PDB file of C-alpha atoms in Angstrom:
ATOM      1  CA  MET Y  22      26.316 -14.914 104.411  1.00 46.00           C
ATOM      2  CA  ASN Y  23      26.660 -13.614 100.862  1.00 48.00           C
ATOM      3  CA  SER Y  24      28.058 -15.524  97.897  1.00 45.00           C
ATOM      4  CA  SER Y  25      31.446 -13.753  97.874  1.00 46.00           C
ATOM      5  CA  SER Y  26      32.299 -14.948 101.394  1.00 46.00           C
ATOM      6  CA  VAL Y  27      31.517 -18.528 100.348  1.00 44.00           C
ATOM      7  CA  GLN Y  28      33.633 -18.364  97.164  1.00 45.00           C
ATOM      8  CA  GLU Y  29      36.812 -16.980  98.806  1.00 46.00           C
ATOM      9  CA  PRO Y  30      37.668 -20.197 100.802  1.00 45.00           C
ATOM     10  CA  ALA Y  31      37.121 -22.160  97.585  1.00 44.00           C
ATOM     11  CA  TYR Y  32      39.931 -20.175  95.936  1.00 41.00           C
ATOM     12  CA  ILE Y  33      42.223 -20.848  98.895  1.00 42.00           C
ATOM     13  CA  ALA Y  34      41.459 -24.553  98.909  1.00 42.00           C
ATOM     14  CA  ALA Y  35      41.945 -24.933  95.158  1.00 44.00           C
ATOM     15  CA  THR Y  36      45.144 -22.920  94.747  1.00 46.00           C
ATOM     16  CA  GLY Y  37      46.686 -22.887  98.207  1.00 48.00           C
ATOM     17  CA  SER Y  38      46.869 -19.064  98.199  1.00 48.00           C
ATOM     18  CA  GLU Y  39      44.486 -16.199  98.588  1.00 50.00           C
ATOM     19  CA  GLY Y  40      42.963 -14.440  95.597  1.00 49.00           C
ATOM     20  CA  PRO Y  41      41.782 -15.626  92.185  1.00 50.00           C
ATOM     21  CA  PRO Y  42      43.976 -17.885  90.032  1.00 52.00           C
ATOM     22  CA  SER Y  43      46.578 -16.300  87.717  1.00 48.00           C
ATOM     23  CA  SER Y  44      44.823 -17.665  84.618  1.00 47.00           C
ATOM     24  CA  LEU Y  45      41.744 -15.657  85.533  1.00 44.00           C
ATOM     25  CA  ILE Y  46      43.843 -12.504  85.952  1.00 44.00           C
ATOM     26  CA  THR Y  47      45.465 -13.061  82.567  1.00 46.00           C
ATOM     27  CA  THR Y  48      42.047 -13.508  80.973  1.00 46.00           C
ATOM     28  CA  ILE Y  49      40.780 -10.307  82.571  1.00 44.00           C
ATOM     29  CA  ASN Y  50      43.838  -8.331  81.431  1.00 48.00           C
ATOM     30  CA  SER Y  51      43.570  -9.635  77.882  1.00 47.00           C
ATOM     31  CA  ASP Y  52      39.866  -8.796  77.801  1.00 48.00           C
ATOM     32  CA  SER Y  53      40.567  -5.274  79.055  1.00 47.00           C
ATOM     33  CA  SER Y  54      43.219  -4.675  76.355  1.00 49.00           C
ATOM     34  CA  SER Y  55      41.160  -6.153  73.544  1.00 61.00           C
ATOM     35  CA  PRO Y  56      39.264  -2.883  72.784  1.00 64.00           C
ATOM     36  CA  LYS Y  57      42.595  -1.125  72.210  1.00 62.00           C
ATOM     37  CA  LYS Y  58      43.757  -3.910  69.935  1.00 66.00           C
ATOM     38  CA  GLN Y  59      40.485  -3.805  68.052  1.00 68.00           C
ATOM     39  CA  GLN Y  60      40.773  -0.043  67.652  1.00 66.00           C
ATOM     40  CA  GLY Y  61      44.331  -0.425  66.357  1.00 62.00           C
ATOM     41  CA  ARG Y  62      43.219  -3.050  63.876  1.00 67.00           C
ATOM     42  CA  ARG Y  63      40.406  -0.812  62.678  1.00 67.00           C
ATOM     43  CA  LEU Y  64      42.813   2.074  62.159  1.00 61.00           C
ATOM     44  CA  LEU Y  65      45.259  -0.175  60.309  1.00 59.00           C
ATOM     45  CA  TYR Y  66      42.561  -1.617  58.079  1.00 61.00           C
ATOM     46  CA  GLY Y  67      41.165   1.847  57.411  1.00 58.00           C
ATOM     47  CA  TRP Y  68      44.615   3.126  56.457  1.00 55.00           C
ATOM     48  CA  LEU Y  69      45.204   0.168  54.191  1.00 57.00           C
ATOM     49  CA  ASN Y  70      41.822   0.493  52.537  1.00 56.00           C
ATOM     50  CA  ALA Y  71      42.016   4.239  51.979  1.00 54.00           C
ATOM     51  CA  GLY Y  72      45.714   4.907  51.522  1.00 63.00           C
ATOM     52  CA  VAL Y  73      47.220   1.770  50.013  1.00 72.00           C
ATOM     53  CA  LEU Y  74      44.740  -0.716  48.623  1.00 79.00           C
ATOM     54  CA  LEU Y  75      42.831   1.679  46.373  1.00 80.00           C
ATOM     55  CA  PRO Y  76      45.926   3.218  44.678  1.00 80.00           C
ATOM     56  CA  LEU Y  77      47.513  -0.232  44.479  1.00 83.00           C
ATOM     57  CA  ALA Y  78      44.455  -1.698  42.781  1.00 87.00           C
ATOM     58  CA  ALA Y  79      44.273   1.244  40.377  1.00 89.00           C
ATOM     59  CA  GLY Y  80      47.967   0.820  39.548  1.00 90.00           C
ATOM     60  CA  VAL Y  81      47.590  -2.907  38.896  1.00 93.00           C
ATOM     61  CA  ILE Y  82      44.617  -2.306  36.587  1.00 95.00           C
ATOM     62  CA  PHE Y  83      46.551   0.414  34.765  1.00 95.00           C
ATOM     63  CA  LEU Y  84      49.557  -1.874  34.218  1.00 94.00           C
ATOM     64  CA  LEU Y  85      47.341  -4.730  33.027  1.00 96.00           C
ATOM     65  CA  LEU Y  86      45.629  -2.496  30.486  1.00 95.00           C
ATOM     66  CA  TRP Y  87      49.041  -1.270  29.378  1.00 95.00           C
ATOM     67  CA  GLU Y  88      50.455  -4.795  29.075  1.00 94.00           C
ATOM     68  CA  LEU Y  89      47.387  -5.876  27.078  1.00 94.00           C
ATOM     69  CA  GLN Y  90      48.110  -3.008  24.654  1.00 93.00           C
ATOM     70  CA  MET Y  91      44.814  -1.263  25.313  1.00 94.00           C
ATOM     71  CA  PHE Y  92      46.501   2.159  25.224  1.00 93.00           C
ATOM     72  CA  HIS Y  93      48.228   1.232  21.968  1.00 93.00           C
ATOM     73  CA  LYS Y  94      44.865   0.510  20.383  1.00 92.00           C
ATOM     74  CA  LEU Y  95      43.259   3.588  21.915  1.00 93.00           C
ATOM     75  CA  PHE Y  96      45.939   6.071  20.797  1.00 92.00           C
ATOM     76  CA  ASP Y  97      47.168   4.119  17.733  1.00 92.00           C
ATOM     77  CA  LEU Y  98      50.687   3.613  19.124  1.00 91.00           C
ATOM     78  CA  LYS Y  99      53.347   1.085  18.222  1.00 91.00           C
ATOM     79  CA  LYS Y 100      55.399  -0.908  20.696  1.00 90.00           C
ATOM     80  CA  TYR Y 101      58.545   1.051  19.906  1.00 89.00           C
ATOM     81  CA  GLN Y 102      56.663   4.269  20.721  1.00 90.00           C
ATOM     82  CA  LEU Y 103      55.247   3.006  24.013  1.00 93.00           C
ATOM     83  CA  PRO Y 104      57.109  -0.059  25.320  1.00 94.00           C
ATOM     84  CA  LEU Y 105      55.200  -2.635  27.318  1.00 95.00           C
ATOM     85  CA  PRO Y 106      55.746  -2.815  31.113  1.00 95.00           C
ATOM     86  CA  SER Y 107      57.386  -6.220  30.682  1.00 95.00           C
ATOM     87  CA  ALA Y 108      59.960  -4.738  28.287  1.00 95.00           C
ATOM     88  CA  ILE Y 109      60.627  -1.850  30.661  1.00 96.00           C
ATOM     89  CA  TRP Y 110      61.121  -4.302  33.525  1.00 96.00           C
ATOM     90  CA  GLU Y 111      63.593  -6.327  31.466  1.00 96.00           C
ATOM     91  CA  ALA Y 112      65.544  -3.156  30.652  1.00 96.00           C
ATOM     92  CA  MET Y 113      65.639  -2.214  34.337  1.00 95.00           C
ATOM     93  CA  ARG Y 114      66.826  -5.702  35.280  1.00 95.00           C
ATOM     94  CA  ASP Y 115      69.536  -5.807  32.624  1.00 95.00           C
ATOM     95  CA  ASN Y 116      70.844  -2.310  33.438  1.00 95.00           C
ATOM     96  CA  TYR Y 117      70.261  -2.362  37.189  1.00 94.00           C
ATOM     97  CA  SER Y 118      73.697  -1.168  38.336  1.00 95.00           C
ATOM     98  CA  LEU Y 119      73.894   1.604  35.726  1.00 95.00           C
ATOM     99  CA  LEU Y 120      70.394   2.882  36.513  1.00 95.00           C
ATOM    100  CA  LEU Y 121      71.017   2.792  40.252  1.00 95.00           C
ATOM    101  CA  SER Y 122      74.256   4.760  39.890  1.00 95.00           C
ATOM    102  CA  TYR Y 123      72.686   7.387  37.638  1.00 96.00           C
ATOM    103  CA  THR Y 124      69.640   7.698  39.895  1.00 95.00           C
ATOM    104  CA  GLY Y 125      71.889   8.431  42.862  1.00 94.00           C
ATOM    105  CA  TYR Y 126      73.770  11.032  40.814  1.00 95.00           C
ATOM    106  CA  THR Y 127      70.585  12.821  39.757  1.00 95.00           C
ATOM    107  CA  LEU Y 128      69.133  12.639  43.254  1.00 94.00           C
ATOM    108  CA  THR Y 129      72.311  14.205  44.654  1.00 95.00           C
ATOM    109  CA  GLU Y 130      71.931  17.127  42.258  1.00 94.00           C
ATOM    110  CA  ALA Y 131      68.272  17.530  43.169  1.00 95.00           C
ATOM    111  CA  VAL Y 132      68.773  17.371  46.940  1.00 95.00           C
ATOM    112  CA  ALA Y 133      71.775  19.710  46.954  1.00 95.00           C
ATOM    113  CA  GLY Y 134      70.062  22.258  44.735  1.00 95.00           C
ATOM    114  CA  MET Y 135      66.800  22.088  46.677  1.00 95.00           C
ATOM    115  CA  LEU Y 136      68.518  22.593  50.027  1.00 96.00           C
ATOM    116  CA  ILE Y 137      70.501  25.580  48.769  1.00 96.00           C
ATOM    117  CA  GLY Y 138      67.525  27.092  46.956  1.00 95.00           C
ATOM    118  CA  SER Y 139      65.138  26.583  49.867  1.00 96.00           C
ATOM    119  CA  ALA Y 140      67.623  28.056  52.343  1.00 96.00           C
ATOM    120  CA  GLY Y 141      68.188  31.054  50.072  1.00 95.00           C
ATOM    121  CA  GLY Y 142      64.461  31.567  49.598  1.00 95.00           C
ATOM    122  CA  PHE Y 143      63.868  31.416  53.346  1.00 95.00           C
ATOM    123  CA  LEU Y 144      66.576  34.035  53.973  1.00 94.00           C
ATOM    124  CA  ILE Y 145      65.006  36.285  51.346  1.00 93.00           C
ATOM    125  CA  ALA Y 146      61.632  35.888  53.069  1.00 93.00           C
ATOM    126  CA  LEU Y 147      63.222  36.792  56.414  1.00 92.00           C
ATOM    127  CA  ALA Y 148      64.772  39.908  54.922  1.00 91.00           C
ATOM    128  CA  ALA Y 149      61.557  40.874  53.145  1.00 91.00           C
ATOM    129  CA  THR Y 150      59.604  40.579  56.386  1.00 90.00           C
ATOM    130  CA  ALA Y 151      62.165  42.419  58.512  1.00 87.00           C
ATOM    131  CA  TRP Y 152      62.711  45.246  56.003  1.00 87.00           C
ATOM    132  CA  PRO Y 153      59.493  45.554  53.970  1.00 83.00           C
ATOM    133  CA  ARG Y 154      60.637  48.618  51.995  1.00 79.00           C
ATOM    134  CA  TRP Y 155      63.115  46.766  49.850  1.00 75.00           C
ATOM    135  CA  GLY Y 156      62.000  43.237  50.681  1.00 73.00           C
ATOM    136  CA  GLY Y 157      59.139  43.347  48.209  1.00 73.00           C
ATOM    137  CA  GLY Y 158      61.591  44.071  45.436  1.00 81.00           C
ATOM    138  CA  SER Y 159      63.650  41.007  46.305  1.00 86.00           C
ATOM    139  CA  LEU Y 160      60.562  38.810  46.069  1.00 87.00           C
ATOM    140  CA  THR Y 161      59.836  40.273  42.647  1.00 87.00           C
ATOM    141  CA  LEU Y 162      63.367  39.476  41.482  1.00 88.00           C
ATOM    142  CA  VAL Y 163      63.073  35.893  42.731  1.00 89.00           C
ATOM    143  CA  ALA Y 164      59.752  35.477  40.941  1.00 88.00           C
ATOM    144  CA  ALA Y 165      61.311  36.845  37.755  1.00 89.00           C
ATOM    145  CA  LEU Y 166      64.198  34.379  38.062  1.00 86.00           C
ATOM    146  CA  ASN Y 167      61.722  31.546  38.454  1.00 85.00           C
ATOM    147  CA  ALA Y 168      60.002  32.612  35.233  1.00 87.00           C
ATOM    148  CA  VAL Y 169      63.188  31.995  33.214  1.00 87.00           C
ATOM    149  CA  PRO Y 170      62.915  28.621  31.402  1.00 88.00           C
ATOM    150  CA  ILE Y 171      65.285  25.852  32.431  1.00 86.00           C
ATOM    151  CA  VAL Y 172      66.471  25.510  28.836  1.00 86.00           C
ATOM    152  CA  ALA Y 173      67.709  29.113  29.027  1.00 87.00           C
ATOM    153  CA  LEU Y 174      69.325  28.671  32.446  1.00 87.00           C
ATOM    154  CA  ALA Y 175      71.187  25.477  31.526  1.00 87.00           C
ATOM    155  CA  PRO Y 176      73.772  27.051  29.144  1.00 87.00           C
ATOM    156  CA  ILE Y 177      74.371  29.949  31.546  1.00 89.00           C
ATOM    157  CA  MET Y 178      74.885  27.723  34.571  1.00 89.00           C
ATOM    158  CA  ASN Y 179      77.115  25.420  32.562  1.00 87.00           C
ATOM    159  CA  LEU Y 180      79.256  28.411  31.556  1.00 87.00           C
ATOM    160  CA  TRP Y 181      79.484  29.618  35.152  1.00 90.00           C
ATOM    161  CA  PHE Y 182      79.935  26.334  37.046  1.00 89.00           C
ATOM    162  CA  GLY Y 183      81.299  23.945  34.392  1.00 83.00           C
ATOM    163  CA  ASP Y 184      79.758  20.710  33.186  1.00 79.00           C
ATOM    164  CA  GLY Y 185      79.912  18.952  36.566  1.00 84.00           C
ATOM    165  CA  ILE Y 186      77.324  18.480  39.249  1.00 90.00           C
ATOM    166  CA  GLY Y 187      77.506  22.152  40.240  1.00 91.00           C
ATOM    167  CA  SER Y 188      75.742  23.441  37.142  1.00 91.00           C
ATOM    168  CA  ARG Y 189      72.693  21.191  37.639  1.00 93.00           C
ATOM    169  CA  ALA Y 190      72.589  22.024  41.350  1.00 94.00           C
ATOM    170  CA  ALA Y 191      72.601  25.698  40.390  1.00 94.00           C
ATOM    171  CA  ILE Y 192      69.680  25.135  38.002  1.00 93.00           C
ATOM    172  CA  VAL Y 193      67.715  23.413  40.759  1.00 95.00           C
ATOM    173  CA  THR Y 194      68.614  26.231  43.155  1.00 95.00           C
ATOM    174  CA  ALA Y 195      67.203  28.822  40.774  1.00 92.00           C
ATOM    175  CA  THR Y 196      63.997  26.852  40.179  1.00 92.00           C
ATOM    176  CA  THR Y 197      63.257  26.154  43.862  1.00 94.00           C
ATOM    177  CA  MET Y 198      64.110  29.489  45.451  1.00 94.00           C
ATOM    178  CA  ALA Y 199      60.932  31.324  44.477  1.00 93.00           C
ATOM    179  CA  ALA Y 200      58.476  28.805  45.939  1.00 94.00           C
ATOM    180  CA  MET Y 201      60.208  28.924  49.319  1.00 95.00           C
ATOM    181  CA  ALA Y 202      60.595  32.714  49.351  1.00 95.00           C
ATOM    182  CA  ILE Y 203      56.958  33.438  48.518  1.00 93.00           C
ATOM    183  CA  ASN Y 204      55.486  30.781  50.824  1.00 95.00           C
ATOM    184  CA  ALA Y 205      57.739  31.614  53.778  1.00 94.00           C
ATOM    185  CA  TYR Y 206      57.037  35.338  53.368  1.00 93.00           C
ATOM    186  CA  LYS Y 207      53.318  34.602  53.358  1.00 92.00           C
ATOM    187  CA  GLY Y 208      53.641  32.592  56.574  1.00 92.00           C
ATOM    188  CA  MET Y 209      55.686  35.264  58.338  1.00 92.00           C
ATOM    189  CA  SER Y 210      53.312  38.021  57.278  1.00 90.00           C
ATOM    190  CA  ALA Y 211      50.014  36.250  58.011  1.00 87.00           C
ATOM    191  CA  VAL Y 212      50.409  36.503  61.785  1.00 86.00           C
ATOM    192  CA  ASP Y 213      47.423  36.710  64.091  1.00 84.00           C
ATOM    193  CA  PRO Y 214      47.175  40.374  65.243  1.00 86.00           C
ATOM    194  CA  LEU Y 215      46.133  39.252  68.725  1.00 89.00           C
ATOM    195  CA  ALA Y 216      49.254  37.106  69.039  1.00 86.00           C
ATOM    196  CA  LEU Y 217      51.359  40.025  67.853  1.00 85.00           C
ATOM    197  CA  ASP Y 218      49.744  42.340  70.414  1.00 87.00           C
ATOM    198  CA  LEU Y 219      50.386  39.761  73.114  1.00 88.00           C
ATOM    199  CA  MET Y 220      54.088  39.634  72.228  1.00 87.00           C
ATOM    200  CA  HIS Y 221      54.247  43.428  72.316  1.00 85.00           C
ATOM    201  CA  SER Y 222      52.512  43.493  75.698  1.00 88.00           C
ATOM    202  CA  TYR Y 223      55.308  41.286  77.011  1.00 85.00           C
ATOM    203  CA  ALA Y 224      57.822  43.823  75.678  1.00 83.00           C
ATOM    204  CA  ALA Y 225      59.214  41.236  73.247  1.00 84.00           C
ATOM    205  CA  GLY Y 226      61.876  42.527  70.918  1.00 84.00           C
ATOM    206  CA  LYS Y 227      61.907  42.164  67.156  1.00 82.00           C
ATOM    207  CA  SER Y 228      64.146  39.098  67.286  1.00 84.00           C
ATOM    208  CA  ALA Y 229      61.881  37.401  69.846  1.00 87.00           C
ATOM    209  CA  VAL Y 230      58.810  38.110  67.711  1.00 86.00           C
ATOM    210  CA  PHE Y 231      60.540  36.545  64.738  1.00 86.00           C
ATOM    211  CA  ARG Y 232      61.779  33.529  66.664  1.00 84.00           C
ATOM    212  CA  TYR Y 233      58.680  32.640  68.641  1.00 84.00           C
ATOM    213  CA  LEU Y 234      55.882  33.938  66.432  1.00 88.00           C
ATOM    214  CA  ARG Y 235      56.693  34.659  62.798  1.00 89.00           C
ATOM    215  CA  ILE Y 236      59.001  31.699  62.103  1.00 89.00           C
ATOM    216  CA  GLN Y 237      56.727  29.314  63.992  1.00 88.00           C
ATOM    217  CA  ASN Y 238      53.746  30.569  62.038  1.00 89.00           C
ATOM    218  CA  SER Y 239      55.603  30.130  58.749  1.00 91.00           C
ATOM    219  CA  LEU Y 240      56.505  26.448  59.263  1.00 91.00           C
ATOM    220  CA  PRO Y 241      53.352  25.028  57.577  1.00 91.00           C
ATOM    221  CA  TYR Y 242      54.031  27.301  54.587  1.00 94.00           C
ATOM    222  CA  VAL Y 243      57.697  26.280  54.571  1.00 95.00           C
ATOM    223  CA  PHE Y 244      56.851  22.593  54.394  1.00 94.00           C
ATOM    224  CA  THR Y 245      54.336  23.283  51.633  1.00 94.00           C
ATOM    225  CA  ALA Y 246      57.148  24.900  49.657  1.00 95.00           C
ATOM    226  CA  LEU Y 247      59.467  21.979  50.428  1.00 95.00           C
ATOM    227  CA  LYS Y 248      56.915  19.517  49.068  1.00 94.00           C
ATOM    228  CA  ILE Y 249      56.613  21.588  45.903  1.00 95.00           C
ATOM    229  CA  ASN Y 250      60.390  21.760  45.592  1.00 95.00           C
ATOM    230  CA  ALA Y 251      60.784  18.014  46.168  1.00 93.00           C
ATOM    231  CA  THR Y 252      59.283  17.314  42.760  1.00 90.00           C
ATOM    232  CA  ALA Y 253      60.444  20.506  41.034  1.00 92.00           C
ATOM    233  CA  SER Y 254      64.052  19.718  41.950  1.00 94.00           C
ATOM    234  CA  MET Y 255      63.924  16.371  40.138  1.00 93.00           C
ATOM    235  CA  ILE Y 256      62.515  18.098  37.056  1.00 93.00           C
ATOM    236  CA  GLY Y 257      65.244  20.744  37.119  1.00 93.00           C
ATOM    237  CA  ALA Y 258      68.041  18.204  37.565  1.00 94.00           C
ATOM    238  CA  ILE Y 259      66.824  15.897  34.776  1.00 94.00           C
ATOM    239  CA  VAL Y 260      66.169  18.699  32.281  1.00 91.00           C
ATOM    240  CA  GLY Y 261      69.572  20.206  33.083  1.00 91.00           C
ATOM    241  CA  GLU Y 262      71.210  16.867  32.315  1.00 91.00           C
ATOM    242  CA  PHE Y 263      69.644  16.855  28.879  1.00 88.00           C
ATOM    243  CA  PHE Y 264      72.008  19.613  27.725  1.00 82.00           C
ATOM    244  CA  PHE Y 265      75.340  19.328  29.524  1.00 80.00           C
ATOM    245  CA  SER Y 266      76.100  16.124  31.390  1.00 83.00           C
ATOM    246  CA  SER Y 267      77.914  12.847  31.090  1.00 84.00           C
ATOM    247  CA  ARG Y 268      75.953  11.079  33.842  1.00 90.00           C
ATOM    248  CA  GLY Y 269      72.491  11.012  35.359  1.00 94.00           C
ATOM    249  CA  LEU Y 270      68.994   9.942  34.417  1.00 94.00           C
ATOM    250  CA  GLY Y 271      68.463  12.885  32.084  1.00 94.00           C
ATOM    251  CA  TYR Y 272      71.662  12.109  30.191  1.00 94.00           C
ATOM    252  CA  LEU Y 273      70.758   8.416  29.885  1.00 95.00           C
ATOM    253  CA  LEU Y 274      67.183   9.230  28.874  1.00 95.00           C
ATOM    254  CA  SER Y 275      68.349  11.619  26.141  1.00 93.00           C
ATOM    255  CA  ASN Y 276      70.846   9.136  24.717  1.00 94.00           C
ATOM    256  CA  SER Y 277      68.334   6.269  24.874  1.00 93.00           C
ATOM    257  CA  ILE Y 278      65.833   8.231  22.825  1.00 91.00           C
ATOM    258  CA  LYS Y 279      68.497   9.148  20.266  1.00 91.00           C
ATOM    259  CA  VAL Y 280      69.436   5.497  19.670  1.00 91.00           C
ATOM    260  CA  ALA Y 281      65.814   4.265  19.884  1.00 89.00           C
ATOM    261  CA  LYS Y 282      66.278   2.286  23.105  1.00 93.00           C
ATOM    262  CA  MET Y 283      62.841   3.189  24.356  1.00 94.00           C
ATOM    263  CA  PRO Y 284      62.548   0.563  27.137  1.00 95.00           C
ATOM    264  CA  LEU Y 285      65.746   1.923  28.703  1.00 95.00           C
ATOM    265  CA  GLY Y 286      64.457   5.458  28.337  1.00 94.00           C
ATOM    266  CA  TRP Y 287      61.215   4.546  30.052  1.00 95.00           C
ATOM    267  CA  SER Y 288      63.232   2.880  32.802  1.00 96.00           C
ATOM    268  CA  CYS Y 289      64.780   6.286  33.501  1.00 96.00           C
ATOM    269  CA  ILE Y 290      61.320   7.839  33.644  1.00 95.00           C
ATOM    270  CA  VAL Y 291      60.064   5.189  36.089  1.00 95.00           C
ATOM    271  CA  LEU Y 292      63.064   5.570  38.387  1.00 95.00           C
ATOM    272  CA  ALA Y 293      62.805   9.360  38.301  1.00 94.00           C
ATOM    273  CA  ALA Y 294      59.144   9.107  39.310  1.00 94.00           C
ATOM    274  CA  ILE Y 295      59.951   6.688  42.149  1.00 94.00           C
ATOM    275  CA  ALA Y 296      62.766   8.926  43.410  1.00 93.00           C
ATOM    276  CA  GLY Y 297      60.495  11.972  43.319  1.00 92.00           C
ATOM    277  CA  VAL Y 298      57.742  10.203  45.241  1.00 92.00           C
ATOM    278  CA  LEU Y 299      60.180   8.968  47.899  1.00 93.00           C
ATOM    279  CA  PHE Y 300      61.645  12.463  48.207  1.00 92.00           C
ATOM    280  CA  TYR Y 301      58.138  13.873  48.663  1.00 93.00           C
ATOM    281  CA  LEU Y 302      57.232  11.266  51.295  1.00 92.00           C
ATOM    282  CA  ILE Y 303      60.384  12.058  53.287  1.00 93.00           C
ATOM    283  CA  VAL Y 304      59.465  15.739  53.359  1.00 93.00           C
ATOM    284  CA  GLU Y 305      55.903  14.866  54.358  1.00 91.00           C
ATOM    285  CA  ARG Y 306      57.189  12.719  57.216  1.00 91.00           C
ATOM    286  CA  LEU Y 307      59.421  15.539  58.439  1.00 92.00           C
ATOM    287  CA  GLU Y 308      56.410  17.851  58.333  1.00 90.00           C
ATOM    288  CA  LYS Y 309      54.499  15.530  60.665  1.00 88.00           C
ATOM    289  CA  VAL Y 310      57.432  15.490  63.077  1.00 88.00           C
ATOM    290  CA  PHE Y 311      58.138  19.229  63.223  1.00 87.00           C
ATOM    291  CA  ILE Y 312      54.620  20.723  63.225  1.00 82.00           C
ATOM    292  CA  ARG Y 313      52.652  18.346  65.399  1.00 78.00           C
ATOM    293  CA  TRP Y 314      51.220  21.396  67.152  1.00 73.00           C
ATOM    294  CA  HIS Y 315      49.455  22.650  64.016  1.00 66.00           C
ATOM    295  CA  PRO Y 316      45.649  22.185  63.943  1.00 66.00           C
ATOM    296  CA  SER Y 317      45.886  20.283  60.641  1.00 61.00           C
ATOM    297  CA  ARG Y 318      47.928  17.577  62.432  1.00 60.00           C
ATOM    298  CA  ARG Y 319      45.551  17.090  65.334  1.00 57.00           C
ATOM    299  CA  SER Y 320      43.386  13.996  64.935  1.00 52.00           C
TER     300      SER Y 320
END
């Protein structure tokens, strides 16, 4: 008689039922799931080490050097020229509600202008791909519009759309349209010839080729343009507020510099940077959701 036949009655006598005790089953299940937990911990620690801890440590060191006035000594700057982080924090705390309101106003201009400009650029890319004869000319016009400085666009847009939020949204629209048009056109044109031949072998029409092949192929390029526009839109909105505005971070920054309230001005810069980074991260997250199929997202 082998050992297993001897051990089975012992289980019955000890527990009053057949089979091993529940505590043993729980132990076995926890042991079997421990490799997955360990792998998850390793991934989490790796993400923290590579993506969070290193930039966080660099930022803390940078702020400490700034607070200790190392940059003032290095570049021969005074405190009124480059306020200390503690002074900037105090200005942000004292003007919290005002800064939050103006940040929302500027972000609204940036988002509205980016959405309109990106949509317009994508439509131009569609037209340029569908009708190449005159489509190339439209891309050239968009590139020429993008070459116009914001300081030249601001008075024109203010004359056309007034001094409200529409003029800054129009400036952002003009500055973000070219990136989307050129990138989307590149994605729709750079189609695998074998995939195109396959669609033709299935007797797919022009609309089907656009829907299932060209637009799908352009999505990585589209999100690249959106990430570029996420930061460019904040720049366009803030610079537009420098000239004609009664609200927004650019307006507050300009007035703070004029009256020598440098900590408040730097508070506007910090909040604009934070808003731009958050805007960029949102676009990056949407990219991961919508193009999971792309080889760059396979890990």
